[in-house]
PDB file of C-alpha atoms in Angstrom:
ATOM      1  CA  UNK A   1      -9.915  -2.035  -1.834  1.00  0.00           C
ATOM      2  CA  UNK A   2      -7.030  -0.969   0.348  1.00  0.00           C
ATOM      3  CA  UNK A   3      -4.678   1.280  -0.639  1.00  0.00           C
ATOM      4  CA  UNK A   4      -1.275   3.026   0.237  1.00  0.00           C
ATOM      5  CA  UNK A   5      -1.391   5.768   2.462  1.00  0.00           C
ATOM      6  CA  UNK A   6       1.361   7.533  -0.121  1.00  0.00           C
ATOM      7  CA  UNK A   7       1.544   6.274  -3.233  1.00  0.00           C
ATOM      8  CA  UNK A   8       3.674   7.231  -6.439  1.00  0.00           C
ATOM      9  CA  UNK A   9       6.061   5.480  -9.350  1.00  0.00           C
ATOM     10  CA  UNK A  10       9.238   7.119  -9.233  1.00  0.00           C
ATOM     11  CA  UNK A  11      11.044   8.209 -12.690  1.00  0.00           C
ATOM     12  CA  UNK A  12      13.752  10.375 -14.211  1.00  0.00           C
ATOM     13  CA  UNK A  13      13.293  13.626 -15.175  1.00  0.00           C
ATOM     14  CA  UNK A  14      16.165  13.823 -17.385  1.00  0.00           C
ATOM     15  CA  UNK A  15      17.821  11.161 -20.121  1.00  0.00           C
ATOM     16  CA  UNK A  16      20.883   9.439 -18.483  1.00  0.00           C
ATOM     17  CA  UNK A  17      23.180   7.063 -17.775  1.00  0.00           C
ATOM     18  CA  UNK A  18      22.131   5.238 -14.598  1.00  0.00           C
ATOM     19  CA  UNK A  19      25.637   5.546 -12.675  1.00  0.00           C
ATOM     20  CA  UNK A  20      24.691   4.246  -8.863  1.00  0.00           C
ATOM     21  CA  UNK A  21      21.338   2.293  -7.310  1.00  0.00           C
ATOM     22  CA  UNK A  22      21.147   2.700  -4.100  1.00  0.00           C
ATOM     23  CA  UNK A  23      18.343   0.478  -3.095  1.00  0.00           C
ATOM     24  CA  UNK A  24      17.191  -3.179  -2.975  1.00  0.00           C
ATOM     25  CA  UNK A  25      13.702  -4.310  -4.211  1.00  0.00           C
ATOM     26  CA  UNK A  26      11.492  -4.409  -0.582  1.00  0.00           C
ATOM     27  CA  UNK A  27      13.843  -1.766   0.576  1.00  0.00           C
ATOM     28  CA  UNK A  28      12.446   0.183   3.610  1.00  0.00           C
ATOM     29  CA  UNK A  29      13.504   4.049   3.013  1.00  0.00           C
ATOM     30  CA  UNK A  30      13.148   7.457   4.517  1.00  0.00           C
ATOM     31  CA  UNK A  31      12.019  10.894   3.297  1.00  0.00           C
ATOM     32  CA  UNK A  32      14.925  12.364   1.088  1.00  0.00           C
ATOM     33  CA  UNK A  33      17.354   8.851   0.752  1.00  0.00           C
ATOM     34  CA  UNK A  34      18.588   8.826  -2.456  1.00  0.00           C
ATOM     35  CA  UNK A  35      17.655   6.220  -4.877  1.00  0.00           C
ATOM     36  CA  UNK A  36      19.538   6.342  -8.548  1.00  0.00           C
ATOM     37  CA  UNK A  37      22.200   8.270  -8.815  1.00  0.00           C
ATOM     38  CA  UNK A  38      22.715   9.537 -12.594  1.00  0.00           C
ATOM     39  CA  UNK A  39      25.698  10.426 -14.723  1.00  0.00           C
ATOM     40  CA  UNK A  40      26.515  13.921 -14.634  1.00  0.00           C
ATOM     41  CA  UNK A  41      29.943  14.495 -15.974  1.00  0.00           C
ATOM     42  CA  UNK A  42      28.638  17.129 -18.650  1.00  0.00           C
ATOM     43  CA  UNK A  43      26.991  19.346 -15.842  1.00  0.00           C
ATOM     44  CA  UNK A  44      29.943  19.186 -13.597  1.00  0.00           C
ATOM     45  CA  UNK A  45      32.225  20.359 -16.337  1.00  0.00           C
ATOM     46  CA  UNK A  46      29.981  23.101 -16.918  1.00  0.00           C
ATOM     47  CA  UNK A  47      29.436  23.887 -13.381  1.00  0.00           C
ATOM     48  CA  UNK A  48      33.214  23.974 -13.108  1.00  0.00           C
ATOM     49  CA  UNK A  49      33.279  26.387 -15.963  1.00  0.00           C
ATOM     50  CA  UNK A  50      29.873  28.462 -14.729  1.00  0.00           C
ATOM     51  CA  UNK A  51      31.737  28.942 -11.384  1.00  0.00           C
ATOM     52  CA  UNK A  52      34.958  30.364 -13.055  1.00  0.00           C
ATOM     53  CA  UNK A  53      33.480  32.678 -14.992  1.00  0.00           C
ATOM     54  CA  UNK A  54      31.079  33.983 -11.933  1.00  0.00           C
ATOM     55  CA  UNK A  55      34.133  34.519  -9.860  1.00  0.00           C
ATOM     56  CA  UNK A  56      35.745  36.609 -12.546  1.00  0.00           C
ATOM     57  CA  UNK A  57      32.606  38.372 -13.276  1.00  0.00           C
ATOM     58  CA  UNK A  58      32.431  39.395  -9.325  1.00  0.00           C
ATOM     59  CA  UNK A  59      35.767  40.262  -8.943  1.00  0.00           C
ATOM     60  CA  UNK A  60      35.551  42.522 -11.980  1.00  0.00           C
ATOM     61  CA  UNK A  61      32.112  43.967 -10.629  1.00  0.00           C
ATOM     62  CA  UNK A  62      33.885  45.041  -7.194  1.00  0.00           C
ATOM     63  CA  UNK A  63      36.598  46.475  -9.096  1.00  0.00           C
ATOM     64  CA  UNK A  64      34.150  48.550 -11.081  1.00  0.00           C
ATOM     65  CA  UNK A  65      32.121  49.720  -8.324  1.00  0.00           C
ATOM     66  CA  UNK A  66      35.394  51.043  -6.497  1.00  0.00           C
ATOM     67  CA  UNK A  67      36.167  53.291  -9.639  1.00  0.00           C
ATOM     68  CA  UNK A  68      32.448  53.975  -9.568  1.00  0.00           C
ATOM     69  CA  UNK A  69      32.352  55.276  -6.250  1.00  0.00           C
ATOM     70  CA  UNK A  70      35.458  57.612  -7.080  1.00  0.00           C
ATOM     71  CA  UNK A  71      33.571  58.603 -10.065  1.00  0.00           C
ATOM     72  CA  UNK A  72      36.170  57.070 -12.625  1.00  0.00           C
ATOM     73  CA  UNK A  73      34.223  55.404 -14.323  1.00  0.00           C
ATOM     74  CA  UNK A  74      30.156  56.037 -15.647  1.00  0.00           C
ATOM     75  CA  UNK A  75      27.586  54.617 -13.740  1.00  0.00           C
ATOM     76  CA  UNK A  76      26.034  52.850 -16.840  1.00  0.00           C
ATOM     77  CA  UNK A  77      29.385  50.600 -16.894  1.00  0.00           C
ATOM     78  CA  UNK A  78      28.785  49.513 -13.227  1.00  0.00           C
ATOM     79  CA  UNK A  79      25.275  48.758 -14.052  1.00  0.00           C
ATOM     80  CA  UNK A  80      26.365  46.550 -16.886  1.00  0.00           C
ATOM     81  CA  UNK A  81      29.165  44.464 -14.741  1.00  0.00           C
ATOM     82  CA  UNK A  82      26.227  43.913 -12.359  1.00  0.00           C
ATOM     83  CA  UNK A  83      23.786  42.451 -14.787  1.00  0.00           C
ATOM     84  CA  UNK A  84      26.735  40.743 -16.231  1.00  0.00           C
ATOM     85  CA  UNK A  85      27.826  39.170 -12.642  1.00  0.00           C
ATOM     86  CA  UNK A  86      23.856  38.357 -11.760  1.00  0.00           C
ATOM     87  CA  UNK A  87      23.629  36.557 -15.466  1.00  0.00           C
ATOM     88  CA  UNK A  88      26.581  34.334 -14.216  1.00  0.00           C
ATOM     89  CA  UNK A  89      24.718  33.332 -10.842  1.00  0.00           C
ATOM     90  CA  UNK A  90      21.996  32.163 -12.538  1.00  0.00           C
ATOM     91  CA  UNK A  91      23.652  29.976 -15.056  1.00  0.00           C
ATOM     92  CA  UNK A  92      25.576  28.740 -12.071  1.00  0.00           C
ATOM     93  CA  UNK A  93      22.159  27.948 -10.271  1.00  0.00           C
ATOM     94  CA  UNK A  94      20.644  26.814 -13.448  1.00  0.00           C
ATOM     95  CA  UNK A  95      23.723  24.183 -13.652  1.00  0.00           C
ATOM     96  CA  UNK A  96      23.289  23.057  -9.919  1.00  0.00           C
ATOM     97  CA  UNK A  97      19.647  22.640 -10.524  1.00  0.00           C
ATOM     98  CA  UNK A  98      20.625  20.347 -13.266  1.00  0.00           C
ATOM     99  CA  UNK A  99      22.953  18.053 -11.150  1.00  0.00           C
ATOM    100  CA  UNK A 100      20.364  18.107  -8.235  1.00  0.00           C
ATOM    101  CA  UNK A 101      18.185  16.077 -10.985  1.00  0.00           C
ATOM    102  CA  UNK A 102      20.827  13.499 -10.976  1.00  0.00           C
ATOM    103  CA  UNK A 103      19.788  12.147  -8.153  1.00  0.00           C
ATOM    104  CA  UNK A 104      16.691  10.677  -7.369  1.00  0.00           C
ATOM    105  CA  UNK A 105      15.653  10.735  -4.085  1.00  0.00           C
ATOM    106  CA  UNK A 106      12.726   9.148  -2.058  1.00  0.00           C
ATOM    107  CA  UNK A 107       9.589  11.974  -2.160  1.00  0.00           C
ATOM    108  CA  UNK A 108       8.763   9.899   1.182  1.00  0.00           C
ATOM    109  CA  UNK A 109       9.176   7.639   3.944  1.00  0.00           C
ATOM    110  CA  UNK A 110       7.735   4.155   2.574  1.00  0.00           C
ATOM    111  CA  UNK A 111       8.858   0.524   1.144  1.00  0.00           C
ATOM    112  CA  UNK A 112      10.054   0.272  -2.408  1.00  0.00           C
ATOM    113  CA  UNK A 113       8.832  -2.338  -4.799  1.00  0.00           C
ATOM    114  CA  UNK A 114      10.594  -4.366  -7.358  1.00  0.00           C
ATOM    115  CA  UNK A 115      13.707  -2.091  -8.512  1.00  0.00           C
ATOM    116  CA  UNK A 116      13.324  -1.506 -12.710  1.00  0.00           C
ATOM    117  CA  UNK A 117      16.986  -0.370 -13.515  1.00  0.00           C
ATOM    118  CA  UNK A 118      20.432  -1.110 -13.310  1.00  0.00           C
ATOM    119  CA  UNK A 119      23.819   0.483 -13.008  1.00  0.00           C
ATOM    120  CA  UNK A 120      24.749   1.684 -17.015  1.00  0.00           C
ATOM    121  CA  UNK A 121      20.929   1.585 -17.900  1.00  0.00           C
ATOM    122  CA  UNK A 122      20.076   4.512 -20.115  1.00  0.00           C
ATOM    123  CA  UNK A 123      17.349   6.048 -18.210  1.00  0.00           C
ATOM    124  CA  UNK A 124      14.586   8.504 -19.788  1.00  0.00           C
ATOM    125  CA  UNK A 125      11.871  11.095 -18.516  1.00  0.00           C
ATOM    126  CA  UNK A 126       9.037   8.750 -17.677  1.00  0.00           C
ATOM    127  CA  UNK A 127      11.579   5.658 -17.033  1.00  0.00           C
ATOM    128  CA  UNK A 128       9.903   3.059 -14.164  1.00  0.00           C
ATOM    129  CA  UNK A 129      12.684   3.082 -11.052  1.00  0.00           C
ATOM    130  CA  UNK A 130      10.151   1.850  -8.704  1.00  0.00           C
ATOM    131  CA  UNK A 131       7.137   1.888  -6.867  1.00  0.00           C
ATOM    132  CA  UNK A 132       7.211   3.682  -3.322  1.00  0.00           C
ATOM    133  CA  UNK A 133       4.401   2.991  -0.875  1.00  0.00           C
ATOM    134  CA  UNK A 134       3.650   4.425   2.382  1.00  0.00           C
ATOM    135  CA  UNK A 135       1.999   1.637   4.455  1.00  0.00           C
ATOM    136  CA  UNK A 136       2.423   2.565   7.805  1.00  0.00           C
ATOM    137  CA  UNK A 137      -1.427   3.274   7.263  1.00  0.00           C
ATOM    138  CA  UNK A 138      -3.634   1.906   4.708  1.00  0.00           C
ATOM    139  CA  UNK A 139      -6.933   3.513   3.657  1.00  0.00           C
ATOM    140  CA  UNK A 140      -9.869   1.333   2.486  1.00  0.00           C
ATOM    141  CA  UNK A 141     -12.027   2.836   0.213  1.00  0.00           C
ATOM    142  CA  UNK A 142     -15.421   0.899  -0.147  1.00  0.00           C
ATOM    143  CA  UNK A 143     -19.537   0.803  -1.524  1.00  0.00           C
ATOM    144  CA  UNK A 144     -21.690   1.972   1.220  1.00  0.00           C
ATOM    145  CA  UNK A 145     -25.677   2.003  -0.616  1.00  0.00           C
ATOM    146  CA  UNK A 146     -27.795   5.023  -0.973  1.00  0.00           C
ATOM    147  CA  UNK A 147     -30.262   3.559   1.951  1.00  0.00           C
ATOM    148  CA  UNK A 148     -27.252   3.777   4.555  1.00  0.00           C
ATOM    149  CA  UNK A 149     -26.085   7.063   3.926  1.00  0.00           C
ATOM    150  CA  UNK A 150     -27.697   8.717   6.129  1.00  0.00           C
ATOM    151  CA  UNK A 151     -25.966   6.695   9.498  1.00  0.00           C
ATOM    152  CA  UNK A 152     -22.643   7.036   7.609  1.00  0.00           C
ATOM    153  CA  UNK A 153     -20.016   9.562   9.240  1.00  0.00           C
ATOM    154  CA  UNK A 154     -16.645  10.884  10.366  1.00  0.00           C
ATOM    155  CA  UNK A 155     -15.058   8.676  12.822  1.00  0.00           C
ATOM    156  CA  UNK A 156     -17.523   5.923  13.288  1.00  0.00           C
ATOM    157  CA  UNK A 157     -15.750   2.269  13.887  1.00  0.00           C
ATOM    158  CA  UNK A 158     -15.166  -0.180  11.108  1.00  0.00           C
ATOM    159  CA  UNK A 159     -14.085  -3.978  11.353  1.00  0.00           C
ATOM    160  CA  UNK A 160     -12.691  -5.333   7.940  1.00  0.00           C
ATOM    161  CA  UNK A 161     -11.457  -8.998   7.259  1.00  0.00           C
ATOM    162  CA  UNK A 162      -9.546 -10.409   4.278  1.00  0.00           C
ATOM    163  CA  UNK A 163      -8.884 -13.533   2.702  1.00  0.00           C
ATOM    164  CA  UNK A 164      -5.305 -13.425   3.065  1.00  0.00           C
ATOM    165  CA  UNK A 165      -5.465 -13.737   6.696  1.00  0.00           C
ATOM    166  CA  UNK A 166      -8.082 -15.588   7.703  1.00  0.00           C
ATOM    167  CA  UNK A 167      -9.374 -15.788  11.637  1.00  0.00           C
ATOM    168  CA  UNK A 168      -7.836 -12.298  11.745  1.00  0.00           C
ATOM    169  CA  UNK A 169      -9.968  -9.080  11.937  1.00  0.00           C
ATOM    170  CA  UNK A 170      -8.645  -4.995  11.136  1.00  0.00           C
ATOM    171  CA  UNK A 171      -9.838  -2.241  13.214  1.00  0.00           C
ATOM    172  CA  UNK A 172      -9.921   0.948  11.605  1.00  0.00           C
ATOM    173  CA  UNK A 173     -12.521   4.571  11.141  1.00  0.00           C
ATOM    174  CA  UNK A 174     -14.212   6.089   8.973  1.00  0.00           C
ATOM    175  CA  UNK A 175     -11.923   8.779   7.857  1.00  0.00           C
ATOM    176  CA  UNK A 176     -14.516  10.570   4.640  1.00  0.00           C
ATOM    177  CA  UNK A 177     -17.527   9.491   3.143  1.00  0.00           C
ATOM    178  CA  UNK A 178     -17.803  10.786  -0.626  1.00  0.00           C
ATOM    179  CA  UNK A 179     -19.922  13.915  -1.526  1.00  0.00           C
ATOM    180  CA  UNK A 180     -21.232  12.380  -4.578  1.00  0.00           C
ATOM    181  CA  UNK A 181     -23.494   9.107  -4.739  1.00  0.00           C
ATOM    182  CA  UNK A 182     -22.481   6.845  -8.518  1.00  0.00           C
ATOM    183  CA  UNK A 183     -25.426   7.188 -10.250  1.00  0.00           C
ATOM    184  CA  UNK A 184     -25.049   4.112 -11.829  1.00  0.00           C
ATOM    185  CA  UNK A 185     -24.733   2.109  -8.617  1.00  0.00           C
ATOM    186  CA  UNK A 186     -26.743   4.306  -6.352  1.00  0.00           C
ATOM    187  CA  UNK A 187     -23.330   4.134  -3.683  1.00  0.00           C
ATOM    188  CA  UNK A 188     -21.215   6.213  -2.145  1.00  0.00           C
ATOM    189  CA  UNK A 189     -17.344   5.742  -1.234  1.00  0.00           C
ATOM    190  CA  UNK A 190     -16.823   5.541   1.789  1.00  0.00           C
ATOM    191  CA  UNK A 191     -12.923   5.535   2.884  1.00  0.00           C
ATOM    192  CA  UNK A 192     -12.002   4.057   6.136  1.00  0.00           C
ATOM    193  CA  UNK A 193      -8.279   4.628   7.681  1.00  0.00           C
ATOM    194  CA  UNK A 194      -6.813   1.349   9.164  1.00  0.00           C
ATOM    195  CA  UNK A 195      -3.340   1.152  11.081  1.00  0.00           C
ATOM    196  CA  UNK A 196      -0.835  -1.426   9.678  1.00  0.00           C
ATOM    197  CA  UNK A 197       2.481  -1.619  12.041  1.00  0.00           C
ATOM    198  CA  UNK A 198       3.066  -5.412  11.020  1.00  0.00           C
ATOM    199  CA  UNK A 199       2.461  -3.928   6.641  1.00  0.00           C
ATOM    200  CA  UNK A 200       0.055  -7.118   6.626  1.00  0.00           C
ATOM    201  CA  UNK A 201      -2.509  -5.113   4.692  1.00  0.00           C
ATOM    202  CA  UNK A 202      -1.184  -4.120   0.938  1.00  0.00           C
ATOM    203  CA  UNK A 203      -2.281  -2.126  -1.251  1.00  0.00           C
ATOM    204  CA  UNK A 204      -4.794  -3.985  -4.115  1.00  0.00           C
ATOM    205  CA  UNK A 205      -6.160  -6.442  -1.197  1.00  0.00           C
ATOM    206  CA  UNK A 206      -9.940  -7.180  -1.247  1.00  0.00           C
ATOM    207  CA  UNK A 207     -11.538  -6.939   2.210  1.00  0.00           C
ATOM    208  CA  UNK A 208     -14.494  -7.538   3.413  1.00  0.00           C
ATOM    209  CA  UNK A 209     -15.785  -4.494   5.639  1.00  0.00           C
ATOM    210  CA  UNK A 210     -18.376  -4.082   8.480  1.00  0.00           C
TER     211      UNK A 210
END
């Protein structure tokens, strides 16, 4: 069975309003492109509001810790301003975090499958986007009996074929061989890595492999 070099479903991690998509289904994408973008109007308000009151708290703390150092004021009261001040970077932080969630970007370099949502779609955690499949290479993961183990290994050549291109033959290697033998079936998996510049071979094909 072949399968995707990198595979993985992408979701939301937060409830939302879909606002922007910024793919097509089939969509070629690199590492980091964004994908959805979600409605964040909420978090920017209170970023807005985070950021205001972390510039007063730090103003206030530099104040303090001038009249500390000319020993107006106590020391406890400059300690105070500073957890005060630190509190207000991390709700700032906490905030950003939240509107870096908003958008969902590719984990990945790899083709997208059918797109799943649409701009104004309420989205939720575990909400389909897409599929995203790295096929530059394809591993193909397949039966090799008990009997043959023991000429099975790292590296050695493998010639697969599949029905949906016949006349045409795959070249790959054998990239692992499994440490355990199925008990039921008395095989091993053996996984063999196969370059795929033209994407012919998908992942879910059936091939044939010698």
């Amino acid at each position: 069975t072949v399968r995707a070099r990198e595979a993985v479903t992408v979701t939301a991690k937060v409830s939302e309003t879909v606002q922007r998509v910024h793919f097509q289904s089939g969509q070629e994408v690199a590492r980091g492109a964004p994908l959805v973008t979600l409605s964040g109007q909420q978090q920017e308000a209170a970023l807005a509001a985070a950021e205001a009151a972390l510039k007063e708290a730090e103003q206030l703390y530099a104040r303090q810790s001038t009249l500390a150092g000319q020993q107006l004021i106590a020391r406890a009261s400059l300690d105070t301003q500073r957890a005060a001040r630190d509190a207000a970077r991390a709700q700032v932080a906490q905030i950003r975090a939240n509107l870096s969630d908003r958008v969902i970007r590719a984990p990945f370099a790899g083709v997208l499958g059918i797109r799943q949502v649409s701009p104004g779609a309420l989205v939720t955690p575990g909400t389909v986007i897409a599929t995203l499949d790295d096929v530059s290479r394809v591993y193909v993961d397949f039966p090799l009996p008990e009997r043959a183990i023991a000429g099975a290994g790292e590296g050695q050549a493998v010639t697969a074929t599949t029905t949906a291109w016949p006349g045409r033959s795959f070249d790959g290697t054998v990239s692992t061989v499994a440490a355990r033998i199925d008990e039921g079936s008395r095989a091993a998996t053996v996984r063999a890595d196969f370059p795929n510049p033209d994407r012919a071979l998908k992942p879910g094909m059936l091939m044939e492999v010698r």
